[in-house]
mmCIF file of C-alpha atoms in Angstrom:
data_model
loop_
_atom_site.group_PDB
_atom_site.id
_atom_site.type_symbol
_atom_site.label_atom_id
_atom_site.label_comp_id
_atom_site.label_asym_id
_atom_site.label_seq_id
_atom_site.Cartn_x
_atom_site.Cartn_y
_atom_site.Cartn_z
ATOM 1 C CA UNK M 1 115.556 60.912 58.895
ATOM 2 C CA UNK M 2 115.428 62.125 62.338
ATOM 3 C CA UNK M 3 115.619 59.470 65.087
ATOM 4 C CA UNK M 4 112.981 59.571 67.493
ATOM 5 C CA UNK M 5 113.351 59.654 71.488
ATOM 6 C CA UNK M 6 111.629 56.653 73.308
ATOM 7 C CA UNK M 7 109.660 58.618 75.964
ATOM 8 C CA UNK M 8 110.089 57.097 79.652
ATOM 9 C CA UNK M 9 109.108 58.580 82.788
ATOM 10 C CA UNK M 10 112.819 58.167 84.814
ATOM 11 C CA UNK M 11 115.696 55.896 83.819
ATOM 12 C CA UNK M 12 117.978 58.718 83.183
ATOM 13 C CA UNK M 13 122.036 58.571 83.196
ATOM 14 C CA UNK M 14 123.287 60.349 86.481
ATOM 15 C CA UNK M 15 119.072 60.618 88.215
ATOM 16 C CA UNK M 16 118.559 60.800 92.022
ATOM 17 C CA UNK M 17 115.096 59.610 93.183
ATOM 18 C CA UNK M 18 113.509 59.132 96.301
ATOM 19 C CA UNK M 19 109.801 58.279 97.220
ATOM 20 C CA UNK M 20 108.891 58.096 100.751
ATOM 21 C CA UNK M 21 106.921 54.921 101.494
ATOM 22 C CA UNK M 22 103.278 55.143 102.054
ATOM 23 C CA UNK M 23 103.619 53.750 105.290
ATOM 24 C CA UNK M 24 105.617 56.892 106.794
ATOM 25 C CA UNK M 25 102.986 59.082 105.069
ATOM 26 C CA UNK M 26 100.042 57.227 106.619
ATOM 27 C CA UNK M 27 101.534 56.538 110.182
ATOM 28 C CA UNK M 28 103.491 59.905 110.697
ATOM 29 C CA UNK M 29 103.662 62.595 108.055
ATOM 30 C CA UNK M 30 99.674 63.181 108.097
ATOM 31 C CA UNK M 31 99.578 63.111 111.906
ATOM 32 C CA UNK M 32 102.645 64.734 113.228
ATOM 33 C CA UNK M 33 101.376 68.614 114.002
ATOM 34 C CA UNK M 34 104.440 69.803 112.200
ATOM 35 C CA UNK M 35 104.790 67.634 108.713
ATOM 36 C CA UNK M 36 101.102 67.780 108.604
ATOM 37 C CA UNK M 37 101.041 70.884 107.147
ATOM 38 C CA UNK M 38 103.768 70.312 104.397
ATOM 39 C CA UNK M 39 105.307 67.262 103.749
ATOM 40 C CA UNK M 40 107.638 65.747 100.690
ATOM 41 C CA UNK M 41 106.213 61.988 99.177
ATOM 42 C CA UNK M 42 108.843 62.341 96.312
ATOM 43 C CA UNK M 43 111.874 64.094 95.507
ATOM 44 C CA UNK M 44 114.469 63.917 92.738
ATOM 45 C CA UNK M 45 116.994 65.011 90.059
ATOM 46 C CA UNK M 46 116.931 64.545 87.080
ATOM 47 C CA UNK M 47 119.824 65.292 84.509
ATOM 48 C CA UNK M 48 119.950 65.941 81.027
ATOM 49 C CA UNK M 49 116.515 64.081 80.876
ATOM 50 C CA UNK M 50 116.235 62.779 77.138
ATOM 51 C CA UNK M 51 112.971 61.312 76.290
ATOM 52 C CA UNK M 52 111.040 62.781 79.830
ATOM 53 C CA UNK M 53 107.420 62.376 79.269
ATOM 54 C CA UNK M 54 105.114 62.293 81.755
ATOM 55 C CA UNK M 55 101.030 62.320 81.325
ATOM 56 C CA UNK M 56 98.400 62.259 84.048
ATOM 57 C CA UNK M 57 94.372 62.481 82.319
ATOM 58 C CA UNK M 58 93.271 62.750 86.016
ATOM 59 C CA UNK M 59 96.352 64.372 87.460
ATOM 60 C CA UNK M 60 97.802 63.202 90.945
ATOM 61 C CA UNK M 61 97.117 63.958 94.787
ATOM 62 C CA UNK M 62 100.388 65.796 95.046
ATOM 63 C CA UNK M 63 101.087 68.918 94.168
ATOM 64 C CA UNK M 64 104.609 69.267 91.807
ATOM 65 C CA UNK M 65 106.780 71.652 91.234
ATOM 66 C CA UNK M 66 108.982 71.351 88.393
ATOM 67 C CA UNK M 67 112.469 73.396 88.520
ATOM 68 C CA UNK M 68 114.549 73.624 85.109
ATOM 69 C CA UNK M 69 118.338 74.856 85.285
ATOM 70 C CA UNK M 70 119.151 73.548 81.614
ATOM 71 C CA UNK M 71 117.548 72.667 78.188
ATOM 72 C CA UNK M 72 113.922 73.371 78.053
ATOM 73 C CA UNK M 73 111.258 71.072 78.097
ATOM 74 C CA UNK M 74 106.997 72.316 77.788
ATOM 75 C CA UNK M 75 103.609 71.661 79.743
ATOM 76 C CA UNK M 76 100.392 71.118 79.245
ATOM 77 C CA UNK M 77 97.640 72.240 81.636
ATOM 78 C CA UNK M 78 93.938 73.596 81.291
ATOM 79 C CA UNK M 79 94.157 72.888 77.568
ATOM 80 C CA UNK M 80 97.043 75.459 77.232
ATOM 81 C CA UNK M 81 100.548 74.961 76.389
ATOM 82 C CA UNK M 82 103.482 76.107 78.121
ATOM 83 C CA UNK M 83 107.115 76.324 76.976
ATOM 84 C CA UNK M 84 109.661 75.946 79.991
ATOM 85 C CA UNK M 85 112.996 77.438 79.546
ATOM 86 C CA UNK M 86 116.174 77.446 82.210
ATOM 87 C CA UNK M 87 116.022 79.535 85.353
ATOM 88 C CA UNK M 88 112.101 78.983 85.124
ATOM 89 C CA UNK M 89 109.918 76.101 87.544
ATOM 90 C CA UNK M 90 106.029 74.750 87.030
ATOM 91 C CA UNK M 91 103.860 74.369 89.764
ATOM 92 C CA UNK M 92 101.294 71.605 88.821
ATOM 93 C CA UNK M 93 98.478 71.939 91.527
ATOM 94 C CA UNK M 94 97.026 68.249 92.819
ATOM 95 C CA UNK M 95 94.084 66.746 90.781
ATOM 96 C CA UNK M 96 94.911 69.111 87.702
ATOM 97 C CA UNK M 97 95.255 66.921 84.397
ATOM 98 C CA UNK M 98 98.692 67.774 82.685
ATOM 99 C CA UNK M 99 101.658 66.439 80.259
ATOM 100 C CA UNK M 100 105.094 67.793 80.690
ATOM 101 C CA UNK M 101 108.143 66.530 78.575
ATOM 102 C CA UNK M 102 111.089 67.616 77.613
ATOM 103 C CA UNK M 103 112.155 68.637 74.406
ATOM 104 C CA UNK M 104 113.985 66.460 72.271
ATOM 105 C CA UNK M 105 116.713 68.156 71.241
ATOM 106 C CA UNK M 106 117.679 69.887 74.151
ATOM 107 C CA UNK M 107 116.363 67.883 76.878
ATOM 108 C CA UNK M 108 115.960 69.596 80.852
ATOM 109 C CA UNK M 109 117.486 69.212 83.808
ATOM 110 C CA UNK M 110 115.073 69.612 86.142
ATOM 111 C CA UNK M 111 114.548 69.367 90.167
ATOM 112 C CA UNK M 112 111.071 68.404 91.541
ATOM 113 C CA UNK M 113 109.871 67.595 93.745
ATOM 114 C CA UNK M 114 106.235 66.033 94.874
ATOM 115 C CA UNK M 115 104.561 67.299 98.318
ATOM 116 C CA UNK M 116 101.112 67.164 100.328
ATOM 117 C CA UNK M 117 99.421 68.487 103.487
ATOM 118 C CA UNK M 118 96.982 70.999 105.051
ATOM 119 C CA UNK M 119 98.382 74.112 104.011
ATOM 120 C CA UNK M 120 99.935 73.133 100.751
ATOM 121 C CA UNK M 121 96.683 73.906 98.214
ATOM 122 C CA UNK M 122 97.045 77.603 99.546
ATOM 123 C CA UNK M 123 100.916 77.506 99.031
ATOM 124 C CA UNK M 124 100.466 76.440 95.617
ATOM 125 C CA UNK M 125 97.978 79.231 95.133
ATOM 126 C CA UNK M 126 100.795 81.808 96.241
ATOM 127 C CA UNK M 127 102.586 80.604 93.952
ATOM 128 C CA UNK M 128 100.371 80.654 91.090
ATOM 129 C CA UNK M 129 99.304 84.102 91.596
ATOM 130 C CA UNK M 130 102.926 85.645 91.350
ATOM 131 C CA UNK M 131 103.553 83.202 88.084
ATOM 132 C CA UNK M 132 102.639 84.174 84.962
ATOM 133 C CA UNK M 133 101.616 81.371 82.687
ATOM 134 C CA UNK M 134 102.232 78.933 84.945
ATOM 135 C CA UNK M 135 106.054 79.036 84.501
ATOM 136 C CA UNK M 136 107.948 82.370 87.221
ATOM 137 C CA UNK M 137 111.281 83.184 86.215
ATOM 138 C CA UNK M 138 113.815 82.249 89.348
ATOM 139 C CA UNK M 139 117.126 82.909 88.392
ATOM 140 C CA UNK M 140 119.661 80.246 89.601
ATOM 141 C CA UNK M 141 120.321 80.270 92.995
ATOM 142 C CA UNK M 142 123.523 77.825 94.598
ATOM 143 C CA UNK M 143 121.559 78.672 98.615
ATOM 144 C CA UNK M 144 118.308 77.014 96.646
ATOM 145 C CA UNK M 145 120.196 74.500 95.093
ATOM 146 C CA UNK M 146 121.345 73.563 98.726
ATOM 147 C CA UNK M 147 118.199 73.663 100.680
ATOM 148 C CA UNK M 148 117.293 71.232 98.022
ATOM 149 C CA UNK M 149 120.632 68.688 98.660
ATOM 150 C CA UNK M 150 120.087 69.373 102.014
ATOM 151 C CA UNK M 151 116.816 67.528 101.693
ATOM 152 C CA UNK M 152 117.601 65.097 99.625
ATOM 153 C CA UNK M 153 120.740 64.077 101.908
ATOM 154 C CA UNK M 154 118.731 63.761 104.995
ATOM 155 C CA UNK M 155 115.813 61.630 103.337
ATOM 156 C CA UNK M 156 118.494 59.772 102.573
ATOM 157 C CA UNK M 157 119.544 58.973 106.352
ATOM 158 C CA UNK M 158 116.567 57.469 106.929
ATOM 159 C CA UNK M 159 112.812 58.371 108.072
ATOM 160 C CA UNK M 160 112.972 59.163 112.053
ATOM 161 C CA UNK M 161 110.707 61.549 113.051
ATOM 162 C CA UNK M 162 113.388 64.218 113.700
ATOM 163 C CA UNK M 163 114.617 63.255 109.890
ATOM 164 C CA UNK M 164 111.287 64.123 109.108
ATOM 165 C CA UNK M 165 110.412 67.037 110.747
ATOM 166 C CA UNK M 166 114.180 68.746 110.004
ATOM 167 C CA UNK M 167 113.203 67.771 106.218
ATOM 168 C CA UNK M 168 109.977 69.221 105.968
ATOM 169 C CA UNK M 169 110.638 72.607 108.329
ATOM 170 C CA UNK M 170 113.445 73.085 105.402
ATOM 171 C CA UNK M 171 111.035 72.311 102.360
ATOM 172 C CA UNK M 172 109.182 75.630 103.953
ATOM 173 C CA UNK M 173 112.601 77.668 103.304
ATOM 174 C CA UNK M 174 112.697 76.166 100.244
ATOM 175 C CA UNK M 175 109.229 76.907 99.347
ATOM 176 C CA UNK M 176 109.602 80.817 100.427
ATOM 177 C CA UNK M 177 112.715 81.270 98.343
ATOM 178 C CA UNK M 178 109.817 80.755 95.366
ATOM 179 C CA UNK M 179 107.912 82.364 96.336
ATOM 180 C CA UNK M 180 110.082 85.414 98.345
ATOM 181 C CA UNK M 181 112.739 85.617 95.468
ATOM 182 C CA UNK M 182 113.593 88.964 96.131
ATOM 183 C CA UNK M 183 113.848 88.749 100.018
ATOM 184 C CA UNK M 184 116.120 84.821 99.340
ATOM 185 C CA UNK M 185 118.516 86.418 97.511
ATOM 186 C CA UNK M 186 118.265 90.021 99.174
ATOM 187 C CA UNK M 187 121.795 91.938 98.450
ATOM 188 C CA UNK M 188 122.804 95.109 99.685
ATOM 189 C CA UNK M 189 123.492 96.654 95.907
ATOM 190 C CA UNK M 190 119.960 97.038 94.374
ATOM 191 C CA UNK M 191 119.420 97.205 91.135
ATOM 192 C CA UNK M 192 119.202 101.505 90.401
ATOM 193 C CA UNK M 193 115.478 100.379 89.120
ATOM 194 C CA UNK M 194 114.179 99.027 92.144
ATOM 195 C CA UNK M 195 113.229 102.299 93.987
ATOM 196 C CA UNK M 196 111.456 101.010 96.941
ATOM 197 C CA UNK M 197 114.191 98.105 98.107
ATOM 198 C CA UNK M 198 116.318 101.465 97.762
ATOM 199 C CA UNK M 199 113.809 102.927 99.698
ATOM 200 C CA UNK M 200 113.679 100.497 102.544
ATOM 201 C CA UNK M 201 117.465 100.725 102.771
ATOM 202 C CA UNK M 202 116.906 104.332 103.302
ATOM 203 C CA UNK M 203 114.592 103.675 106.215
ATOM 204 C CA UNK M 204 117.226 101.734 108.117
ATOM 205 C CA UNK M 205 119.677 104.440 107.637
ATOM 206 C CA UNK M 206 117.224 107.146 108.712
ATOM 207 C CA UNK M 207 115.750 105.266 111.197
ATOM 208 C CA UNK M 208 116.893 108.209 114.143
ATOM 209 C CA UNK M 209 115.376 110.723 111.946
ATOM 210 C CA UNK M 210 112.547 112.427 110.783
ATOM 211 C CA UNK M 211 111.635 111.727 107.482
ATOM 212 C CA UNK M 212 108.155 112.862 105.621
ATOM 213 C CA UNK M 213 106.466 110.823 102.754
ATOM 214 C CA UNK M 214 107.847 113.826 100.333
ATOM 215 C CA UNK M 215 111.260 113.414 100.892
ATOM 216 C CA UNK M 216 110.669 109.533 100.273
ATOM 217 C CA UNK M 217 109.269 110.356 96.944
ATOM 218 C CA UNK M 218 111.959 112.843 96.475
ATOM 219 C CA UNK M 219 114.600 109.856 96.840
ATOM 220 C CA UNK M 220 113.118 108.040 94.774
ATOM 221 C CA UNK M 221 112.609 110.416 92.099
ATOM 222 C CA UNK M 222 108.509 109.571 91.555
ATOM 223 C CA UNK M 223 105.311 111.515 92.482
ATOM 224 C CA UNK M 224 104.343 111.651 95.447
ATOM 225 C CA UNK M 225 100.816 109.905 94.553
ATOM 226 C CA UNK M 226 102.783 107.533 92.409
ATOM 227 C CA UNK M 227 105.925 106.592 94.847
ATOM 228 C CA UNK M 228 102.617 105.643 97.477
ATOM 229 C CA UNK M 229 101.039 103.644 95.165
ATOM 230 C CA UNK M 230 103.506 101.465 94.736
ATOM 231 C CA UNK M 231 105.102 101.034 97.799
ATOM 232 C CA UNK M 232 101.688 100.153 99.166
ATOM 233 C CA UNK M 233 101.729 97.655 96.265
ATOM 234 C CA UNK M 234 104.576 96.108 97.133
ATOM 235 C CA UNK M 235 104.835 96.156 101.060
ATOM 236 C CA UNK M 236 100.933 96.031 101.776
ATOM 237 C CA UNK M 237 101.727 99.978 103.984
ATOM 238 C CA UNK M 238 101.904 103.324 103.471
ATOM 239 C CA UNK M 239 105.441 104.583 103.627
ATOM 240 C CA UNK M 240 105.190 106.791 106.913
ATOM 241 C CA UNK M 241 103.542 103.880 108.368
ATOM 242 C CA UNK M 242 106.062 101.297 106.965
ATOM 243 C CA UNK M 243 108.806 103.443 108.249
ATOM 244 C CA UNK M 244 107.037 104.051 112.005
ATOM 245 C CA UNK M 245 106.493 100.139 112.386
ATOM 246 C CA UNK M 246 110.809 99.975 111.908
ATOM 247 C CA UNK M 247 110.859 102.911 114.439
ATOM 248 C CA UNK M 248 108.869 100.377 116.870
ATOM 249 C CA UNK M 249 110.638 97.619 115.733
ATOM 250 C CA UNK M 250 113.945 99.565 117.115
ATOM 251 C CA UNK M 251 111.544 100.997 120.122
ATOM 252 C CA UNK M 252 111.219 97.259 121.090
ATOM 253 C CA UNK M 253 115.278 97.008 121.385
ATOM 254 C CA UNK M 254 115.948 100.284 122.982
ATOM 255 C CA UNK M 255 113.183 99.706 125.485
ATOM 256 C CA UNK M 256 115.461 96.818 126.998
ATOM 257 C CA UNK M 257 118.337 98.584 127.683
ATOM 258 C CA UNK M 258 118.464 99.417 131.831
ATOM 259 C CA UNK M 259 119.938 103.221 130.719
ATOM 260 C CA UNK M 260 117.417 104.576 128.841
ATOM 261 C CA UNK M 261 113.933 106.602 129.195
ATOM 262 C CA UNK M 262 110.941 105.824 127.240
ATOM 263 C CA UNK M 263 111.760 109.286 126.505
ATOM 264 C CA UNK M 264 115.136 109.151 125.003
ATOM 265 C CA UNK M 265 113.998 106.126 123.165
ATOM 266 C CA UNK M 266 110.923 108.273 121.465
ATOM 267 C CA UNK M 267 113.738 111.113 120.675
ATOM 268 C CA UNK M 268 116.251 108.672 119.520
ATOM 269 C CA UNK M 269 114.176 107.722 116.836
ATOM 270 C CA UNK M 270 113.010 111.105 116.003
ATOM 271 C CA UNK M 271 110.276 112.289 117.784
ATOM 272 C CA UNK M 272 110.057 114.574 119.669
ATOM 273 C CA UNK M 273 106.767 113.972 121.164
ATOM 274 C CA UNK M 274 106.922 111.110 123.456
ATOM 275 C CA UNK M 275 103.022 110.705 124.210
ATOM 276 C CA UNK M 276 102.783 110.301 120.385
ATOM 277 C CA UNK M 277 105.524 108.105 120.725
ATOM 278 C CA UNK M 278 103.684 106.085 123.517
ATOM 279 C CA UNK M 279 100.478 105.940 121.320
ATOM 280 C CA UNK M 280 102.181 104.855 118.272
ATOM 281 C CA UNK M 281 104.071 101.971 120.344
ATOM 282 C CA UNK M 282 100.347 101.224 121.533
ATOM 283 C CA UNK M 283 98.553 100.699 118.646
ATOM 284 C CA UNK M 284 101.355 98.603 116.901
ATOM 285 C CA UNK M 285 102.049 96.352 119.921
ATOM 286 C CA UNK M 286 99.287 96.289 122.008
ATOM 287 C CA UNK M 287 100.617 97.357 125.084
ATOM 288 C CA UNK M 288 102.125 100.755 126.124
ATOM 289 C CA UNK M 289 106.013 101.203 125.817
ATOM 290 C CA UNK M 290 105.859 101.316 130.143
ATOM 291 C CA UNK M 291 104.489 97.789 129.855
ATOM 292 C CA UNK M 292 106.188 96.298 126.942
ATOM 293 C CA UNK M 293 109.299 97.004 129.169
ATOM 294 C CA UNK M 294 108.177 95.352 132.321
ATOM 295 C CA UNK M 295 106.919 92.434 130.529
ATOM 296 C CA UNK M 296 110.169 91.763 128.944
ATOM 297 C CA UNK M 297 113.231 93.081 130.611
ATOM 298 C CA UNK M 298 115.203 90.361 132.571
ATOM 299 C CA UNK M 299 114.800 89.709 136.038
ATOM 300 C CA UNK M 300 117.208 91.905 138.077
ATOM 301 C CA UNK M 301 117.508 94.707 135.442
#
């Protein structure tokens, strides 16, 4: 007959655990203009976590998220069931009822960690709408696993306000590299599949050039109609447009240098036309390329 686990919240051989008093939430964390926003109440580790059983009827004023890197454990939430496997994390939004446990005979290790603040129900809701099920895929990452130390070994030191504020402006890091899993673990070698980081590479090389949106498509071996679609899908731009904000972006560096013409800037980066140049520059920044450079070159130059 097969034994069965005693279910406990924590208690587990080889756990880390910290929960930041209710003091430092009440006197600082909700009141400083930086932790305000996003702020840690509990934080912890929890290996090989046999027995893990957690259930909230009314759920809890944090928000969790719940990241697995062994076993497998499941969730409940809105009357649906979710199986969590490695490499995958739960975000349980504040106030939502749930259960979570792991399984029994190959119990999780999980990181998680508990957090409030003003801008935290729309963070969670970035992160829901990228998940599917409740449960993204985020393959292990040792840079997230230290942003996570990181925190935990400064909450440790202690609760000055620099602690905190270091802390918390790191939890944001940690809470793009969930949601930004492709720009966190950016690498020069893309996958052959993913045509428009290939793409963007492209632009960086080519950034002195001319390039039109058929060429683009040509690189990457699509329609033009399809190629726009989703580039536009995945950058929020059109790719000539994508590709002239870089040229600015450069425009901005070039236009600091003490040796070189608005000019020679526009036809360094490929055009030919500098009053198209100058009106380009204008509509991105705000301010012609003449004034962008006397607002922002160095006394002297």
């Amino acid at each position: 007959m097969k034994e069965k686990v005693a279910r406990k919240r924590e208690g587990f051989e080889g756990q880390r655990l910290i929960v930041l008093p209710k003091k430092i939430s009440t006197d600082f964390l909700t009141k400083d203009p930086i932790t305000r926003q996003i702020y840690i109440t509990d934080i912890g580790y929890y290996p090989k976590a046999k027995g893990h059983y957690m259930k909230r009827s009314t759920g809890i004023g944090q928000h969790i998220i719940i990241y697995c890197v062994e076993g497998s454990g499941w969730m409940e939430i809105n009357r649906k069931r979710v199986d969590i496997s490695p490499s995958q994390f739960i975000t349980i939004p504040a106030n939502t009822p749930h259960t979570y446990s792991a399984n029994e005979d190959d119990p999780w290790t999980i990181y998680w960690i508990h957090f409030k603040g003003e801008l935290a129900a729309y963070i969670v809701d970035l992160i829901l709408q990228h998940a599917k099920n409740y449960k993204p895929y985020l393959p292990y990452s040792d840079n997230r696993i230290k942003l996570f130390e990181e925190i935990y070994s400064n909450l440790e030191r202690g609760y000055t306000a620099d602690n905190l504020r270091y802390v918390n402006m790191i939890f944001y890091h940690f809470l793009s590299s969930l949601l930004y899993e492709d720009k966190f673990n950016f690498v020069k070698q893309h996958d052959e599949k993913d045509v428009i980081a290939a793409t963007l590479d492209l632009m960086q090389e080519k950034i002195h050039t001319r390039i039109t949106l058929n060429e683009f498509a040509e690189f990457a071996n699509l329609s033009v109609s399809y190629f726009s679609t989703i580039f536009r899908e995945r950058t929020g731009y059109a790719p000539v447009e994508y590709f002239n904000h870089l040229k600015v972006q450069k425009a901005c560096q070039y236009l600091l240098l003490p040796d070189i013409t608005i000019k020679e800037t526009a036809e360094s980066l490929g055009m030919d036309d500098p009053y198209y140049f100058s009106r380009m520059f204008s509509k991105l920044m705000g301010v012609s390329p003449k004034e962008y450079r006397r607002r922002n070159r160095p006394e002297g130059m």
